Structure formats: C-alpha cells, structure tokens
mmCIF file of C-alpha atoms in Angstrom:
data_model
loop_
_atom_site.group_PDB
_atom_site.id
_atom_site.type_symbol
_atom_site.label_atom_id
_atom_site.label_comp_id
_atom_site.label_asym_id
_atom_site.label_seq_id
_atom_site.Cartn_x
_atom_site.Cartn_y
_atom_site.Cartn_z
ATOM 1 C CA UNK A 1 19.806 169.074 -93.450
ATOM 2 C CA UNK A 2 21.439 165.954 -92.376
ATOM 3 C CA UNK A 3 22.195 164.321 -88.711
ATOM 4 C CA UNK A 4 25.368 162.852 -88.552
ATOM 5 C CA UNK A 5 27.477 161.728 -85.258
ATOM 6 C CA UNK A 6 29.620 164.848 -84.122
ATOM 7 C CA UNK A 7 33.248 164.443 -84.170
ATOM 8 C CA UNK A 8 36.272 166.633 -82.736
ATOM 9 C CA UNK A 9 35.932 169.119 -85.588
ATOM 10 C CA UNK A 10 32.371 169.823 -83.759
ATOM 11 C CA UNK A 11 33.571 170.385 -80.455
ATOM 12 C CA UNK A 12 33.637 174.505 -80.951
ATOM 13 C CA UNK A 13 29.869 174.271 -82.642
ATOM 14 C CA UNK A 14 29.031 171.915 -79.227
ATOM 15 C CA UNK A 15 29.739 174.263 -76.701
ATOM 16 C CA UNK A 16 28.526 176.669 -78.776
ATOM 17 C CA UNK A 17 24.712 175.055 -78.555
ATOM 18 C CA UNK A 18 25.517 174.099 -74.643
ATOM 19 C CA UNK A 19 25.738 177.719 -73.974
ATOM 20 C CA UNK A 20 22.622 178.269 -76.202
ATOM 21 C CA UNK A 21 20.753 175.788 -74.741
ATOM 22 C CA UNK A 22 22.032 176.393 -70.687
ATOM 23 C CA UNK A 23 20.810 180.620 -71.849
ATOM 24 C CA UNK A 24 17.524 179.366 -72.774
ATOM 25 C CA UNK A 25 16.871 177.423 -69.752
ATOM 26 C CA UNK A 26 17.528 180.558 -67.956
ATOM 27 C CA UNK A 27 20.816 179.253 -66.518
ATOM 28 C CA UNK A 28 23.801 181.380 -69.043
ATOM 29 C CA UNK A 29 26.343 180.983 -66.720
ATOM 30 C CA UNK A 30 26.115 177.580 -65.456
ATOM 31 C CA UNK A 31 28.091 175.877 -68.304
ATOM 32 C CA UNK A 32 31.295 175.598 -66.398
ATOM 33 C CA UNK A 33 33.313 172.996 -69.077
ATOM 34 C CA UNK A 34 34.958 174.340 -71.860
ATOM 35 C CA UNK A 35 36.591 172.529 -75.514
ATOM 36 C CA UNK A 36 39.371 170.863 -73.397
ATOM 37 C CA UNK A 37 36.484 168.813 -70.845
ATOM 38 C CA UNK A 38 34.498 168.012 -74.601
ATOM 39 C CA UNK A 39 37.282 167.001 -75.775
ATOM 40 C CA UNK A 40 38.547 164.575 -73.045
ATOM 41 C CA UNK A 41 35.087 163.051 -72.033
ATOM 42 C CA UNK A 42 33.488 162.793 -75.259
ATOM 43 C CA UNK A 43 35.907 161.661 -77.968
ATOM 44 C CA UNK A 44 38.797 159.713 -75.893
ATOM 45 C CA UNK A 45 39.074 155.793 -75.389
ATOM 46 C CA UNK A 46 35.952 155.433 -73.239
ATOM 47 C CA UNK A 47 33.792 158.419 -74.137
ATOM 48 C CA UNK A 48 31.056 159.659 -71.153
ATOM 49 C CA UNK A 49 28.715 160.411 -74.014
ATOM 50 C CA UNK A 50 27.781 160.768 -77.420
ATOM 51 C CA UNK A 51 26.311 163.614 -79.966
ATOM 52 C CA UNK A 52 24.287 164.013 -82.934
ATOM 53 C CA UNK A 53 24.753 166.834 -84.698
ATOM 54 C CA UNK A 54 21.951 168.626 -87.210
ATOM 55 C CA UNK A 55 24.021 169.633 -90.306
ATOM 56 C CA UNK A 56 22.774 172.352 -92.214
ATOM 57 C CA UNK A 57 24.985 172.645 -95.322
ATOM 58 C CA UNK A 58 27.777 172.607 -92.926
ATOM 59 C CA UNK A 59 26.310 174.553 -90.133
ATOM 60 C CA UNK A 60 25.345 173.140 -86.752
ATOM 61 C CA UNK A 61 21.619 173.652 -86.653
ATOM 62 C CA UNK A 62 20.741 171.742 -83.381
ATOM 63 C CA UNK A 63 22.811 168.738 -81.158
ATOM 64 C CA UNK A 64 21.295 165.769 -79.335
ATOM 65 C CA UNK A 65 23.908 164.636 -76.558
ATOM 66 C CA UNK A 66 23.297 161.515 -74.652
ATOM 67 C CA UNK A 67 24.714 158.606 -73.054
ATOM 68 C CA UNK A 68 23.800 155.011 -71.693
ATOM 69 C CA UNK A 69 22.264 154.574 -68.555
ATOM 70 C CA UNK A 70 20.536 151.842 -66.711
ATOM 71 C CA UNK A 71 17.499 150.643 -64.968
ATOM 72 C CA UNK A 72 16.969 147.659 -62.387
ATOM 73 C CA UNK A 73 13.606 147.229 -63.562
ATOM 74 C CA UNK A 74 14.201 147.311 -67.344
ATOM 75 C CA UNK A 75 17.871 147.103 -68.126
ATOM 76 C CA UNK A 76 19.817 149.184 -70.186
ATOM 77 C CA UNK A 77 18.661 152.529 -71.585
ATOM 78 C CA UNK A 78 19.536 155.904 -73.013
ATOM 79 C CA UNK A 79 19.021 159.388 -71.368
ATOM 80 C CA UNK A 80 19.441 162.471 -73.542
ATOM 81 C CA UNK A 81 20.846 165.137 -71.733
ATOM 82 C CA UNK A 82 20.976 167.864 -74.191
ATOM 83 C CA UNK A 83 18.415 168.536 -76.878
ATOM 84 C CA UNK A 84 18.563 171.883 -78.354
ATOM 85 C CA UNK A 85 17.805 173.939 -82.479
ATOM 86 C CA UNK A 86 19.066 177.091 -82.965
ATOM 87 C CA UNK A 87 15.970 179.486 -82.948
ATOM 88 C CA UNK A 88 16.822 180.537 -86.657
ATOM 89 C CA UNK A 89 16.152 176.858 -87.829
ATOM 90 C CA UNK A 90 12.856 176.435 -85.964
ATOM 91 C CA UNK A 91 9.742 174.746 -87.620
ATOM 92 C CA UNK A 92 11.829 172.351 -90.306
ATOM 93 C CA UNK A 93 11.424 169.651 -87.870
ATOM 94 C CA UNK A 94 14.874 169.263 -86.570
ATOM 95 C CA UNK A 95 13.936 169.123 -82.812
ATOM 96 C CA UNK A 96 11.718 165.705 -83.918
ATOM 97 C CA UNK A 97 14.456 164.534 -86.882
ATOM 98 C CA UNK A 98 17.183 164.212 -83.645
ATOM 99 C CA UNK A 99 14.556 163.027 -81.153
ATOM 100 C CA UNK A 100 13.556 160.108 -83.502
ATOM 101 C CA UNK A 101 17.546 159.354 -84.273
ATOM 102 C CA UNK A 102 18.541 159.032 -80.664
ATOM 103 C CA UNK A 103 15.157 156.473 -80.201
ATOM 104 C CA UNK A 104 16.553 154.499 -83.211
ATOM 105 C CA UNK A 105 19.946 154.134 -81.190
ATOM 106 C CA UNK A 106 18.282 153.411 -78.344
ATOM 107 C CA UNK A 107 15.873 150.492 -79.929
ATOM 108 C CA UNK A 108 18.928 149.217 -81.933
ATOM 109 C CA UNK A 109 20.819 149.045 -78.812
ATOM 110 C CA UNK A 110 18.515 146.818 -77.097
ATOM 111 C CA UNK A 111 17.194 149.569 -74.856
ATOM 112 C CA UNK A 112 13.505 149.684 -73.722
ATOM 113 C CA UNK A 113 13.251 153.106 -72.811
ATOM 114 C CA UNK A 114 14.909 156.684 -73.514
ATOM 115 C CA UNK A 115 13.859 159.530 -71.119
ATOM 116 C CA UNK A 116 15.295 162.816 -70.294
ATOM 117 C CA UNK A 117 14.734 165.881 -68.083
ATOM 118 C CA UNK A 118 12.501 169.052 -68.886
ATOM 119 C CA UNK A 119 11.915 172.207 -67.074
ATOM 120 C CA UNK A 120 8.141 172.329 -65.465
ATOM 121 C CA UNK A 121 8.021 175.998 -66.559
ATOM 122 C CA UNK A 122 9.146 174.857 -70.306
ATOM 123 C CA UNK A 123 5.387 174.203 -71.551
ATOM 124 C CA UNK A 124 6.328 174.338 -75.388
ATOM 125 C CA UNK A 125 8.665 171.437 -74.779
ATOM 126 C CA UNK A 126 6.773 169.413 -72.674
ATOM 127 C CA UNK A 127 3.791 169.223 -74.971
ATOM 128 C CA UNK A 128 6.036 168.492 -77.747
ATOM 129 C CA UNK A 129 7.529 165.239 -76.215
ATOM 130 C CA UNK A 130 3.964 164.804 -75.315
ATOM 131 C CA UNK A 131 3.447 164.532 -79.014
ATOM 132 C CA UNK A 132 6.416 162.521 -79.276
ATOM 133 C CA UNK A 133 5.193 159.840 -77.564
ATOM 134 C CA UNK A 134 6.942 160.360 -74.368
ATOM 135 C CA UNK A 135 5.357 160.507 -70.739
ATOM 136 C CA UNK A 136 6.202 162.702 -67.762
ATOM 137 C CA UNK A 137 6.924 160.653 -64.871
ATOM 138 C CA UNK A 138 4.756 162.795 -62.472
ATOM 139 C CA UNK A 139 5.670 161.631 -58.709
ATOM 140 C CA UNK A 140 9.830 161.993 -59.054
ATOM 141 C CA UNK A 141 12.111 164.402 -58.536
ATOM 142 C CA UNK A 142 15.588 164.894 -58.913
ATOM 143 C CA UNK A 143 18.233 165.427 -55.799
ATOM 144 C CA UNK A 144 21.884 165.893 -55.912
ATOM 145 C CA UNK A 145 24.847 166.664 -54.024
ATOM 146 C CA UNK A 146 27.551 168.559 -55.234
ATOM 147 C CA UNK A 147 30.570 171.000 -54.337
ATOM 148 C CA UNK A 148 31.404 171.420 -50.470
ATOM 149 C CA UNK A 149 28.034 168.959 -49.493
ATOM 150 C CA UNK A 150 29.425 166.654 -51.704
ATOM 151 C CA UNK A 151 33.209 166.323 -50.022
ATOM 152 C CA UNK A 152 31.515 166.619 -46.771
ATOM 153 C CA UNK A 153 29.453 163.345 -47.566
ATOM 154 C CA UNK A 154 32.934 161.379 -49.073
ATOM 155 C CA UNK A 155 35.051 162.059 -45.484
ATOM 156 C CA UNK A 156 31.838 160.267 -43.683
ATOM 157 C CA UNK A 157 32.905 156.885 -45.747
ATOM 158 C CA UNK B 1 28.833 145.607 -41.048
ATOM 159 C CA UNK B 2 31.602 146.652 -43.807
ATOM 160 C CA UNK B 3 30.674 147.952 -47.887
ATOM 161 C CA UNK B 4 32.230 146.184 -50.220
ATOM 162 C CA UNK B 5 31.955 145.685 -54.215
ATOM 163 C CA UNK B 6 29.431 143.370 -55.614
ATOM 164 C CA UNK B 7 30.787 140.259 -57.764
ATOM 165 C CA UNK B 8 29.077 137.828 -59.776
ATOM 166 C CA UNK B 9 28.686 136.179 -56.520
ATOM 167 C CA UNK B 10 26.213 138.586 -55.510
ATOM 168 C CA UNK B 11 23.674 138.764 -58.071
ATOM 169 C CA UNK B 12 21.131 136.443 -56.597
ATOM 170 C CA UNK B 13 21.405 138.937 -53.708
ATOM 171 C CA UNK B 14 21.562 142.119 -56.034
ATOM 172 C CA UNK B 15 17.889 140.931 -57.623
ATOM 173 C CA UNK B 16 16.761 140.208 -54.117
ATOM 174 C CA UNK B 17 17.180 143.555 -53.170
ATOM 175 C CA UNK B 18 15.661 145.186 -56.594
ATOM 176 C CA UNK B 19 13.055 143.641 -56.031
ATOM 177 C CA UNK B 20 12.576 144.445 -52.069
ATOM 178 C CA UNK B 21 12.929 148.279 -53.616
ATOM 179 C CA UNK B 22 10.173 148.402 -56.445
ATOM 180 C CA UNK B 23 8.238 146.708 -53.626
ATOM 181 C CA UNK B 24 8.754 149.686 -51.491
ATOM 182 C CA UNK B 25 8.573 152.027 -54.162
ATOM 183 C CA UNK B 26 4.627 150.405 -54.368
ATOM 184 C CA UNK B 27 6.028 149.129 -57.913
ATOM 185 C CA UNK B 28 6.062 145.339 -56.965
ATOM 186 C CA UNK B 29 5.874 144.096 -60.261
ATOM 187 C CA UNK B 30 7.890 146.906 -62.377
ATOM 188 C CA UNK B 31 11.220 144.482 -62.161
ATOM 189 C CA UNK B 32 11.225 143.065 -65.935
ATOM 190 C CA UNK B 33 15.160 141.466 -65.722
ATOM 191 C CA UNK B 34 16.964 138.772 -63.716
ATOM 192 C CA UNK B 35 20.010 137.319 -63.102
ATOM 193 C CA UNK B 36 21.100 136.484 -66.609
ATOM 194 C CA UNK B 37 20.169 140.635 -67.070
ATOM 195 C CA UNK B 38 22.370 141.878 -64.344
ATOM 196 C CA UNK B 39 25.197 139.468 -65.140
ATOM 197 C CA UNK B 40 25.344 140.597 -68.715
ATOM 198 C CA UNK B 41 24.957 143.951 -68.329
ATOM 199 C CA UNK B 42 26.802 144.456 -64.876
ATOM 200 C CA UNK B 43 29.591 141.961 -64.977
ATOM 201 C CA UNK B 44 30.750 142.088 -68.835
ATOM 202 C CA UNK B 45 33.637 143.280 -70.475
ATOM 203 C CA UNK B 46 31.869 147.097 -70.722
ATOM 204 C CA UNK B 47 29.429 147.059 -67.018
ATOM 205 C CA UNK B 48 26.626 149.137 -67.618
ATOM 206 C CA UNK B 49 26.768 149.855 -63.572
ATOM 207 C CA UNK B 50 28.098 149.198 -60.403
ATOM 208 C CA UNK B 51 27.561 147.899 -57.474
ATOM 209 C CA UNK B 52 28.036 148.398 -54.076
ATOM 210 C CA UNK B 53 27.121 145.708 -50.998
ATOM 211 C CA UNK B 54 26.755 146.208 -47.227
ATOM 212 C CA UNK B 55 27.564 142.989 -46.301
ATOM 213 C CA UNK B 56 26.800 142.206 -42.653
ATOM 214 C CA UNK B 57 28.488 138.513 -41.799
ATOM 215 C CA UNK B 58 28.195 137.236 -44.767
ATOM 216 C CA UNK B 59 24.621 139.080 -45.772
ATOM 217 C CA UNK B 60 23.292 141.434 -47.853
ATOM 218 C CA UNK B 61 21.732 144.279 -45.834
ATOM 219 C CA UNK B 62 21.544 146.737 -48.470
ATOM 220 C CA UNK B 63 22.866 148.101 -51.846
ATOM 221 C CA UNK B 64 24.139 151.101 -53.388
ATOM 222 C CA UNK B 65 23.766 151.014 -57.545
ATOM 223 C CA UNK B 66 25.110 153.651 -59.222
ATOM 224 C CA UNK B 67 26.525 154.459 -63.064
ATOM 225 C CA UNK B 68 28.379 157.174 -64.779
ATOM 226 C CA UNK B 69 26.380 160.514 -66.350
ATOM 227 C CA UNK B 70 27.292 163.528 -67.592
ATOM 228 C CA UNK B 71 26.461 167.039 -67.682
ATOM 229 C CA UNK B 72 27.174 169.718 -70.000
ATOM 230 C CA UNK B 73 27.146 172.181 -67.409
ATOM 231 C CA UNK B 74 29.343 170.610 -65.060
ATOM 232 C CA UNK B 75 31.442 167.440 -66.428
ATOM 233 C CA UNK B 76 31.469 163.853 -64.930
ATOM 234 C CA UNK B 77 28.654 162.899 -63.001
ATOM 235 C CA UNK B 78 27.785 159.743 -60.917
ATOM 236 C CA UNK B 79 23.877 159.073 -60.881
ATOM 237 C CA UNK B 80 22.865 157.070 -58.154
ATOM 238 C CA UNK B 81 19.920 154.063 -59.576
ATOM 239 C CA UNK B 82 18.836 152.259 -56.176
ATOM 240 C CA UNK B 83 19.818 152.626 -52.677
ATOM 241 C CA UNK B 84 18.402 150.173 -50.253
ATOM 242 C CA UNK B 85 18.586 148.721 -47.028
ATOM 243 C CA UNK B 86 16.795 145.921 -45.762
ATOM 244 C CA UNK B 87 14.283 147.065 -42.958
ATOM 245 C CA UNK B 88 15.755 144.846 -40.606
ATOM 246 C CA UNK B 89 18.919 146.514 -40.947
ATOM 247 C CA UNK B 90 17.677 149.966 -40.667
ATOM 248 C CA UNK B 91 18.802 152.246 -38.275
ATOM 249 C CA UNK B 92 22.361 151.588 -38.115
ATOM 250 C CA UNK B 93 23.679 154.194 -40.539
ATOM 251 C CA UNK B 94 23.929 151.516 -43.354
ATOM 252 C CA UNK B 95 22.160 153.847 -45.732
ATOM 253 C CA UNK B 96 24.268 156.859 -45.016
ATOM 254 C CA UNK B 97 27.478 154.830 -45.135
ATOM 255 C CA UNK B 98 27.003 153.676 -48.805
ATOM 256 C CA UNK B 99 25.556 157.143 -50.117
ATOM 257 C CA UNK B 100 28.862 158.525 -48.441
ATOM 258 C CA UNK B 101 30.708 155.534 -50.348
ATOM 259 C CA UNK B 102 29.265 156.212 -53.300
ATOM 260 C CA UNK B 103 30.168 160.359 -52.754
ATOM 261 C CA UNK B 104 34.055 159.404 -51.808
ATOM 262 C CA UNK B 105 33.789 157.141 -55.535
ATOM 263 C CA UNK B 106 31.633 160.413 -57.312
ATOM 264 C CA UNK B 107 35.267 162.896 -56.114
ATOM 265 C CA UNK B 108 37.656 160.273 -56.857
ATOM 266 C CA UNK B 109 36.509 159.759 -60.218
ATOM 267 C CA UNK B 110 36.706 163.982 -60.356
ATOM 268 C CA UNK B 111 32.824 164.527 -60.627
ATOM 269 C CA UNK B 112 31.754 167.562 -59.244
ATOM 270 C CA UNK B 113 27.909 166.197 -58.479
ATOM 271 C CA UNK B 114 26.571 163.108 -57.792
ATOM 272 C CA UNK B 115 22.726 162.754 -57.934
ATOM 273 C CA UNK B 116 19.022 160.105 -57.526
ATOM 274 C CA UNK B 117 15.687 160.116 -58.420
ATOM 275 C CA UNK B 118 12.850 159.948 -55.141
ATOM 276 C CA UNK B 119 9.298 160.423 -55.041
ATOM 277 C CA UNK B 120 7.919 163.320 -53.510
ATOM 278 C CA UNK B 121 5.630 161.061 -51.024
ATOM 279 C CA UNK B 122 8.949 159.304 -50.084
ATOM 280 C CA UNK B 123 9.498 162.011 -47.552
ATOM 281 C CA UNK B 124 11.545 160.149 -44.872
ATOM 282 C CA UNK B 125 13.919 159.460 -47.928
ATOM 283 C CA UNK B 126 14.081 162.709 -48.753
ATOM 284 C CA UNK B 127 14.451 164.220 -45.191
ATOM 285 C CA UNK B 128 17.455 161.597 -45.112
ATOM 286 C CA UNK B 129 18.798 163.401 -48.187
ATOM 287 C CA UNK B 130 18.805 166.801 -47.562
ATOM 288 C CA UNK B 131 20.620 165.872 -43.826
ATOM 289 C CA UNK B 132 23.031 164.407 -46.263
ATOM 290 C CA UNK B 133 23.451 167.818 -48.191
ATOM 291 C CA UNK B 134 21.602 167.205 -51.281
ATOM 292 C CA UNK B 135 18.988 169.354 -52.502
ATOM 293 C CA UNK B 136 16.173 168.696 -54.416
ATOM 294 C CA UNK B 137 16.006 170.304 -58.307
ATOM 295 C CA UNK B 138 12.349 171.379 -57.562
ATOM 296 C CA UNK B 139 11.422 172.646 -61.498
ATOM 297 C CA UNK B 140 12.503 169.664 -63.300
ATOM 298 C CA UNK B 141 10.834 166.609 -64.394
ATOM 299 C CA UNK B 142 11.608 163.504 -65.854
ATOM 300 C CA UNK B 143 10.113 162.368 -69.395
ATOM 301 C CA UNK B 144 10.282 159.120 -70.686
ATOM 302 C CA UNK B 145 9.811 157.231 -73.922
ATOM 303 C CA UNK B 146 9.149 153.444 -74.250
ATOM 304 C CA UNK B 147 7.659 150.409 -75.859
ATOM 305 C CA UNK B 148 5.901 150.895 -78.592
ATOM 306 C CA UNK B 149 6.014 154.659 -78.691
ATOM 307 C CA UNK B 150 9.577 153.953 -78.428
ATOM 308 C CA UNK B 151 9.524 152.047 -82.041
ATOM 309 C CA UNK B 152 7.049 154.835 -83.104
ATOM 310 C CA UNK B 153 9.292 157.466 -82.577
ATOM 311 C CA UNK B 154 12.086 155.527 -83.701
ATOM 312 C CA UNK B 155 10.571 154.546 -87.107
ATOM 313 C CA UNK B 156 10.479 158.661 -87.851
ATOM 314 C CA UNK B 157 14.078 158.719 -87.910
#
C-alpha cells in the first residue's frame, strides 16, 4: 500500500469512496456531483481541492480530500473534508497512514493547524482522532445557508 | 454606509476588527498574526481569503471574511471566517447587509451553500442566523489538530 496524490485517472475510484463515505454517514443520497464537477474543480487551472489516494496494488483503498483554508487568529491552514477506507481494508492502518500525510502537507505548508468535521454519533472516529492527537472543539457549531434561503439572502444585497 | 472590497489599505483596519472579534468571542488573546500575516496571505499573487468592508465615511464599521471550500456532496462552497460589526454600529442592518453580500458572491461564483462556525452560547448570533435562513448542522463537530501534535502526527507519515 502506497499514498500517492490522485490524478484524473482516479476521478471514477473518487466518487466511488464519496458515495461510500456520504452511505456511511447515513446520508447515500446526498452526493449530488458527479465525474464532470471532480473533474472541473479538482484537476483544472485553480483546483478547489486536493486528494490523496491509498493505493493498494492498484486499487483505491481509502482517499483523503482537502483543501486550504484560513484562520484570523492563526493564518493559513488545511481542513480535510473527506477521510474515508474501504471496510475490506480496515485495521492495516490506512485511516492513520492518510491522516499523518495530509498533517505533513499541512506542516510543510506553513500551516499551524489541520481540523475537520465528525459526526457526534460517529464514536469510533472521534476516539480515533482523539488518538491522533486532535481535539474536538466543544462550544461550535456549524450553520449554513443553502438552496432557496440562500438566493433569498443574495436579492437582500 | 456602503460594502466595499478590502485593499491593502485596509489591513490596519482588518486586524482591528480581528481582534475586536476574538475579544467578543471571550478569546482576547487567540489572534497569533498581524499585518505582515494578512498582507501576505490576503493580498498576494494566490489570496488565501477575502475581504469584505462596511465602510461608513471613511470607517470601518464591520467586516465580512470569507474563503472558498468545497464539498463532495454538493460542489463549490463559500465558508464564511469572521463577521463583525463594531457595537457602535450595530443596529443598522450592517451585519445582515454583508452576510447577504457575501450570499449574492457564494451564487455568483455557482455555490450552492455558503456556511460559519458560532458558538452555541452566542445565541443572539445565532437567532440572527436562522432569521437569515441558515440552519444549524446540529450532529457535527469540529476536530482540530495543532502544534506539536500537529508535528507528531505529521512525523508518522
């Protein structure tokens, strides 16, 4: 097992994990992008985000997506949207091997921090990050607008 | 009052209001970067943010900083760092008129979401918010990895 940086040949084993990963967090029909979106936002001129993929003798074992973001009180840093093993490749280590790769962008990108969302329900996960170092930041939440609230709010500018 | 987008010019202003935030946010000492921070990393060849300024005769009554994200689910995504207004500027809509701002940016750019971070005891933020149309994402967290479990994690790579 290697992790290399995904390129365009990937794009069908991405979307494959997406809808793997988007099932598992209880969500299978949320994924609402297909190849053509992957293929336009991630590997054009100025790509919205990045991927690692877990190579398993030429199978995609796991994917770690992510992209640069920034904080006021630190500067820049990474968040990592997508973190996912197939369940037949559990327990080799993979989940940790793609955590640690992304922090070893991160640090060699100047970044101070990496963080990334987890389901309060998802115990397994949260007490492996735990174990990764990683700390939940307790008092925040997340809000968004989207859809019909979200044109609604643009025609009040 | 109008909204406008921050230059160079405005960094002394920009780190003004940071700051007036973390204070707010009961965080008073959490802001780690300064101008020569925001310049690099805001007003470079490749900006790391943007920034929006509600400039009221010539002042800076409040900010609106904001970055592209992405989701897997969904596409392009605008997250939303800081918004702030100065509490002597309050009540004159100066808030809502840069979230909007910020919306009308999110559908321009063709996201189909934009969303923030708030803490739950912030509730007069987040009343704001949901009379705005957002919702909050009740199960999810945020986890974060820094410093030196940062370079611990990393060195596992």
């Amino acid at each position: 097992m290697h992790i290399r940086l995904a390129t365009e040949a990937d794009i069908p084993d991405i979307l494959t994990l997406i809808h793997a990963l988007a099932t598992y967090e209880r969500q299978p029909d949320a994924v609402q992008i297909g190849e053509a979106e992957l293929h336009r936002d991630g590997f054009g001129p100025q790509p919205l985000f990045e991927c690692l993929i877990a190579d398993d003798a030429g199978e995609a074992a796991g994917f770690a997506l992510y992209f640069p973001i920034y904080s006021t009180w630190r500067g820049p840093s990474i968040h990592l949207e997508d973190l996912f093993v197939q369940p037949s490749h559990r327990g080799r280590g993979i989940g940790k091997a793609l955590l640690a790769r992304v922090a070893a962008l991160a640090l060699g990108r100047g970044c101070a921090r990496m963080q990334w969302d987890v389901l309060d329900w998802n115990t397994p996960a949260i007490d492996f990050y735990r174990g990764c170092g990683a700390v939940m930041l307790e008092p925040w939440r997340i809000m968004r607008v989207s859809g019909a609230a979200l044109a609604r709010l643009a025609r009040q500018a």
